[in-house]
Tab-separated table of C-alpha atoms and ligand atoms in Angstrom:
chain	number	residue	atom	x	y	z
R	1	ALA	CA	26.129	0.897	-9.041
R	2	ARG	CA	23.170	2.950	-9.807
R	3	ILE	CA	20.175	1.860	-7.880
R	4	LEU	CA	16.589	3.078	-8.619
R	5	VAL	CA	13.893	2.181	-5.966
R	6	LEU	CA	10.223	1.690	-6.474
R	7	ILE	CA	8.106	2.178	-3.363
R	8	SER	CA	4.341	2.560	-2.308
R	9	GLY	CA	4.425	3.187	1.184
R	10	SER	CA	6.397	3.983	4.473
R	11	GLY	CA	9.659	2.972	2.963
R	12	SER	CA	11.577	1.529	5.846
R	13	ASN	CA	13.176	-0.997	3.579
R	14	LEU	CA	14.219	2.026	1.365
R	15	GLN	CA	15.794	3.415	4.227
R	16	ALA	CA	17.721	0.274	5.096
R	17	LEU	CA	19.190	0.757	1.307
R	18	ILE	CA	19.700	4.587	1.954
R	19	ASP	CA	21.751	3.640	5.307
R	20	SER	CA	23.632	0.878	3.499
R	21	CYS	CA	24.901	2.709	0.461
R	22	ASN	CA	28.695	3.171	0.565
R	23	THR	CA	29.119	0.916	3.536
R	24	ASP	CA	30.760	-2.666	3.370
R	25	ALA	CA	26.982	-3.928	3.125
R	26	LEU	CA	26.486	-2.227	-0.159
R	27	PRO	CA	30.025	-0.684	-1.515
R	28	ASN	CA	30.032	1.933	-4.339
R	29	ALA	CA	26.342	2.174	-4.612
R	30	SER	CA	24.104	5.211	-4.693
R	31	ILE	CA	20.225	5.551	-5.032
R	32	VAL	CA	19.666	7.517	-8.219
R	33	ARG	CA	15.877	7.876	-7.829
R	34	VAL	CA	12.907	6.802	-6.064
R	35	ILE	CA	9.574	6.325	-7.660
R	36	SER	CA	6.229	6.076	-6.065
R	37	ASP	CA	2.828	5.238	-7.344
R	38	ARG	CA	1.431	6.823	-4.224
R	39	LYS	CA	1.769	10.776	-3.679
R	40	ASP	CA	1.506	10.302	0.080
R	41	ALA	CA	4.222	7.553	0.472
R	42	TYR	CA	6.315	8.429	3.523
R	43	GLY	CA	9.094	6.949	1.733
R	44	LEU	CA	9.205	10.109	-0.640
R	45	LYS	CA	9.952	12.203	2.274
R	46	ARG	CA	12.753	9.721	3.430
R	47	ALA	CA	14.365	10.033	-0.122
R	48	GLN	CA	13.999	13.963	-0.065
R	49	GLU	CA	15.549	14.106	3.397
R	50	ASN	CA	18.620	12.337	1.689
R	51	ASN	CA	18.682	14.587	-1.484
R	52	ILE	CA	17.599	11.676	-3.649
R	53	PRO	CA	15.498	12.830	-6.534
R	54	THR	CA	12.016	11.583	-6.298
R	55	THR	CA	8.996	11.001	-8.712
R	56	TYR	CA	5.518	10.213	-8.325
R	57	HIS	CA	4.021	8.326	-11.188
R	58	GLY	CA	0.205	7.983	-10.295
R	59	VAL	CA	-2.239	5.759	-12.260
R	60	LEU	CA	-5.279	7.964	-12.097
R	61	PRO	CA	-4.631	9.949	-15.251
R	62	TYR	CA	-4.354	6.713	-17.095
R	63	LYS	CA	-7.653	5.543	-15.857
R	64	LYS	CA	-9.300	8.822	-17.336
R	65	LYS	CA	-7.645	8.211	-20.673
R	66	TYR	CA	-10.213	5.591	-22.064
R	67	PRO	CA	-13.751	7.006	-21.401
R	68	ASP	CA	-15.541	4.907	-23.953
R	69	ASP	CA	-14.029	1.567	-23.163
R	70	SER	CA	-15.782	-1.016	-20.730
R	71	ALA	CA	-14.385	-0.996	-17.068
R	72	GLU	CA	-12.516	-4.173	-17.879
R	73	LYS	CA	-10.777	-2.931	-21.188
R	74	LYS	CA	-10.151	0.492	-19.556
R	75	TYR	CA	-8.311	-1.220	-16.784
R	76	GLU	CA	-6.190	-3.281	-18.964
R	77	LYS	CA	-5.170	-0.387	-21.256
R	78	ALA	CA	-4.699	2.016	-18.472
R	79	ARG	CA	-2.164	-0.730	-16.733
R	80	VAL	CA	-0.266	-1.278	-19.809
R	81	ALA	CA	-0.131	2.522	-20.806
R	82	TYR	CA	1.144	3.358	-17.082
R	83	ASP	CA	3.638	0.347	-16.954
R	84	ALA	CA	5.093	1.502	-20.531
R	85	ASP	CA	5.537	4.931	-19.305
R	86	LEU	CA	7.079	3.606	-15.886
R	87	ALA	CA	9.564	1.625	-17.913
R	88	GLN	CA	10.746	4.656	-19.872
R	89	LEU	CA	11.045	6.641	-16.485
R	90	VAL	CA	12.931	3.984	-15.105
R	91	LEU	CA	15.500	3.491	-18.178
R	92	ALA	CA	15.985	7.405	-18.418
R	93	ASP	CA	18.049	6.991	-15.282
R	94	HIS	CA	20.290	4.253	-16.746
R	95	PRO	CA	20.015	2.186	-13.381
R	96	ASP	CA	22.120	-0.784	-12.915
R	97	ILE	CA	19.399	-2.352	-10.837
R	98	VAL	CA	15.932	-1.758	-9.985
R	99	VAL	CA	14.523	-2.682	-6.531
R	100	CYS	CA	10.969	-2.959	-5.706
R	101	ALA	CA	10.775	-2.252	-1.842
R	102	GLY	CA	7.094	-2.313	-0.911
R	103	PHE	CA	5.979	-1.495	-4.217
R	104	MET	CA	2.396	-2.717	-4.106
R	105	ARG	CA	1.585	-2.839	-7.976
R	106	ILE	CA	1.586	-5.975	-10.117
R	107	VAL	CA	3.708	-5.013	-12.946
R	108	SER	CA	2.927	-6.251	-16.432
R	109	PRO	CA	5.310	-7.288	-19.411
R	110	ALA	CA	4.679	-3.578	-20.718
R	111	PHE	CA	7.052	-2.835	-17.882
R	112	LEU	CA	9.334	-5.784	-17.642
R	113	ASN	CA	10.141	-6.417	-21.271
R	114	PRO	CA	12.058	-3.152	-21.791
R	115	LEU	CA	13.908	-3.673	-18.661
R	116	HIS	CA	14.564	-7.168	-19.490
R	117	GLU	CA	15.657	-6.371	-22.941
R	118	SER	CA	18.044	-3.999	-21.551
R	119	LEU	CA	19.290	-6.603	-19.072
R	120	VAL	CA	18.443	-4.134	-16.241
R	121	PRO	CA	17.622	-6.604	-13.364
R	122	ILE	CA	14.650	-5.924	-11.332
R	123	ILE	CA	14.265	-7.350	-7.774
R	124	ASN	CA	11.450	-7.559	-5.384
R	125	LEU	CA	11.079	-8.117	-1.518
R	126	HIS	CA	8.351	-10.651	-0.494
R	127	PRO	CA	7.326	-11.399	3.189
R	128	ALA	CA	7.138	-15.028	2.554
R	129	LEU	CA	9.337	-18.052	1.140
R	130	HIS	CA	9.291	-18.960	-2.615
R	131	GLY	CA	6.395	-20.686	-3.567
R	132	ASP	CA	4.742	-20.761	-0.145
R	133	LEU	CA	2.510	-17.656	0.083
R	134	VAL	CA	2.047	-15.800	-3.126
R	135	GLY	CA	0.438	-12.252	-3.415
R	136	ALA	CA	-0.812	-9.753	-0.793
R	137	HIS	CA	-1.281	-9.996	2.960
R	138	CYS	CA	1.155	-12.705	3.396
R	139	ILE	CA	2.216	-12.056	7.053
R	140	LYS	CA	-1.537	-11.869	8.126
R	141	ARG	CA	-2.118	-15.292	6.191
R	142	ALA	CA	0.833	-16.832	7.791
R	143	TRP	CA	-0.272	-15.632	11.256
R	144	ASP	CA	-3.894	-16.967	10.659
R	145	GLU	CA	-2.452	-20.451	9.671
R	146	PHE	CA	-0.191	-20.312	12.744
R	147	GLN	CA	-3.149	-19.735	14.957
R	148	ALA	CA	-4.976	-22.443	13.179
R	149	GLY	CA	-1.956	-24.810	14.100
R	150	GLU	CA	-1.324	-25.313	10.380
R	151	ARG	CA	2.294	-23.822	10.252
R	152	THR	CA	5.207	-22.861	12.689
R	153	LYS	CA	7.233	-20.746	10.396
R	154	THR	CA	7.069	-18.381	7.306
R	155	GLY	CA	9.967	-16.451	5.862
R	156	VAL	CA	11.193	-13.435	3.599
R	157	MET	CA	12.669	-13.578	0.103
R	158	VAL	CA	14.137	-11.234	-2.360
R	159	HIS	CA	13.769	-12.451	-5.893
R	160	TYR	CA	13.965	-11.363	-9.609
R	161	VAL	CA	10.644	-10.098	-10.833
R	162	ILE	CA	8.806	-11.907	-13.672
R	163	ALA	CA	5.186	-11.497	-14.825
R	164	GLU	CA	4.179	-14.301	-12.402
R	165	VAL	CA	3.605	-12.593	-9.280
R	166	ASP	CA	6.421	-13.577	-6.734
R	167	MET	CA	7.482	-16.519	-8.871
R	168	GLY	CA	10.804	-15.153	-10.181
R	169	VAL	CA	14.100	-16.831	-9.185
R	170	PRO	CA	14.967	-16.243	-5.415
R	171	ILE	CA	18.332	-14.376	-4.755
R	172	VAL	CA	18.386	-14.755	-1.047
R	173	GLN	CA	15.758	-16.173	1.482
R	174	GLN	CA	15.578	-16.503	5.214
R	175	GLU	CA	13.124	-18.471	7.287
R	176	VAL	CA	11.173	-16.788	10.192
R	177	GLY	CA	9.815	-18.857	13.057
R	178	ILE	CA	6.328	-17.678	14.234
R	179	GLU	CA	6.694	-19.407	17.613
R	180	GLY	CA	7.150	-16.977	20.565
R	181	CYS	CA	5.127	-14.178	18.645
R	182	ALA	CA	2.140	-13.289	20.858
R	183	THR	CA	0.339	-11.001	18.341
R	184	LEU	CA	0.461	-10.386	14.494
R	185	GLU	CA	2.320	-7.032	15.223
R	186	GLU	CA	5.058	-9.075	16.749
R	187	LEU	CA	5.440	-11.238	13.868
R	188	GLU	CA	5.128	-7.925	11.415
R	189	GLY	CA	8.023	-6.638	13.672
R	190	ARG	CA	10.109	-9.815	13.341
R	191	ILE	CA	9.547	-9.928	9.492
R	192	HIS	CA	10.281	-6.420	8.945
R	193	GLY	CA	13.633	-6.784	10.870
R	194	VAL	CA	14.602	-9.666	8.703
R	195	GLU	CA	13.608	-7.638	5.509
R	196	HIS	CA	15.841	-4.707	6.209
R	197	GLY	CA	19.050	-6.946	6.060
R	198	LEU	CA	17.812	-9.036	3.289
R	199	ILE	CA	16.971	-6.228	1.073
R	200	VAL	CA	20.549	-4.998	1.172
R	201	GLU	CA	21.960	-8.317	0.703
R	202	GLY	CA	19.874	-9.314	-2.305
R	203	THR	CA	20.804	-5.805	-3.836
R	204	ARG	CA	24.469	-6.302	-3.103
R	205	ARG	CA	24.374	-9.930	-4.707
R	206	VAL	CA	22.628	-8.755	-8.057
R	207	VAL	CA	24.979	-5.579	-8.266
R	208	GLU	CA	28.150	-7.821	-7.778
R	209	LYS	CA	26.603	-10.168	-10.718
R	210	GLY	CA	26.246	-7.039	-12.764
R	211	ARG	CA	29.684	-6.023	-12.097
R	212	GLU	CA	31.064	-9.487	-13.304
R	213	GLY	CA	28.755	-9.132	-16.370
R	214	LYS	CA	26.648	-12.046	-15.240
R	215	ILE	CA	23.154	-10.840	-15.350
R	216	GLN	CA	21.305	-12.798	-18.050
R	217	GLN	CA	17.738	-13.774	-18.774
R	218	PRO	CA	15.550	-15.770	-18.024
R	219	PHE	CA	14.843	-14.640	-14.473
R	220	ARG	CA	12.570	-17.557	-13.944
R	221	ALA	CA	12.539	-20.364	-11.481
W	1	GRF	N1	5.857	-5.901	-0.030
W	1	GRF	C1	5.795	-5.509	1.433
W	1	GRF	O1	5.544	-4.277	1.927
W	1	GRF	C2	6.297	-3.806	2.920
W	1	GRF	C3	6.875	-2.372	2.754
W	1	GRF	O2	7.253	-1.978	3.819
W	1	GRF	P1	8.301	-0.580	3.685
W	1	GRF	O3	9.422	-0.699	3.081
W	1	GRF	O4	7.286	0.518	3.199
W	1	GRF	O5	8.172	-0.125	5.236
W	1	GRF	C4	7.266	-4.985	3.259
W	1	GRF	O6	6.770	-5.829	4.254
W	1	GRF	C5	7.300	-5.713	2.047
W	1	GRF	O7	7.687	-7.099	2.077
């Protein structure tokens, strides 16, 4: 299977995928490209060290494209144009699956529709359970609620990506207890440990579904 990975940061989950390719955890699979929206993403170095082609697809040139529009219009036009080009970049590699591994952009239908129409599944890793904590800073928010005595556990999920942030169908999830963590850093370490296993398992399940010709829309809960 041809895997394309989108990243924004250090890439420890990308590394888990790199290390699992062609093992029993992820048989007959290779990463065909890593694309980052950040030039300084350490994940790009990890890919280059493993001879995986990389692409930096930055948003700045798009923001400069619409000088006469209001800030709001400029933002929306730049986002749609960025996403439409990202979709073409991705499809040019004919991936069997697209994996968002710490890709911190909220993608729009301009990106999702071309992939959905081509039946290329796109999945995302999220450090919370489905429908629990949505959006950014979920580990910190779970930690704050734990300290306020409002929760004892959180989790990790791999889910299909749709326009509604973190709401696509979960592929695999795992609960993570918070008790016993003395600091936020300890909880982050526990979550990242679970993530590295789940990103590989989630990718394997969808690749297998693809091999059985079972990829179909809608990718919605
Ligand atoms: N969306 C979140 O961003 C982090 C990326 O970590 P890394 O894979 O870049 O190390 C992960 O915790 C992921 O859940």
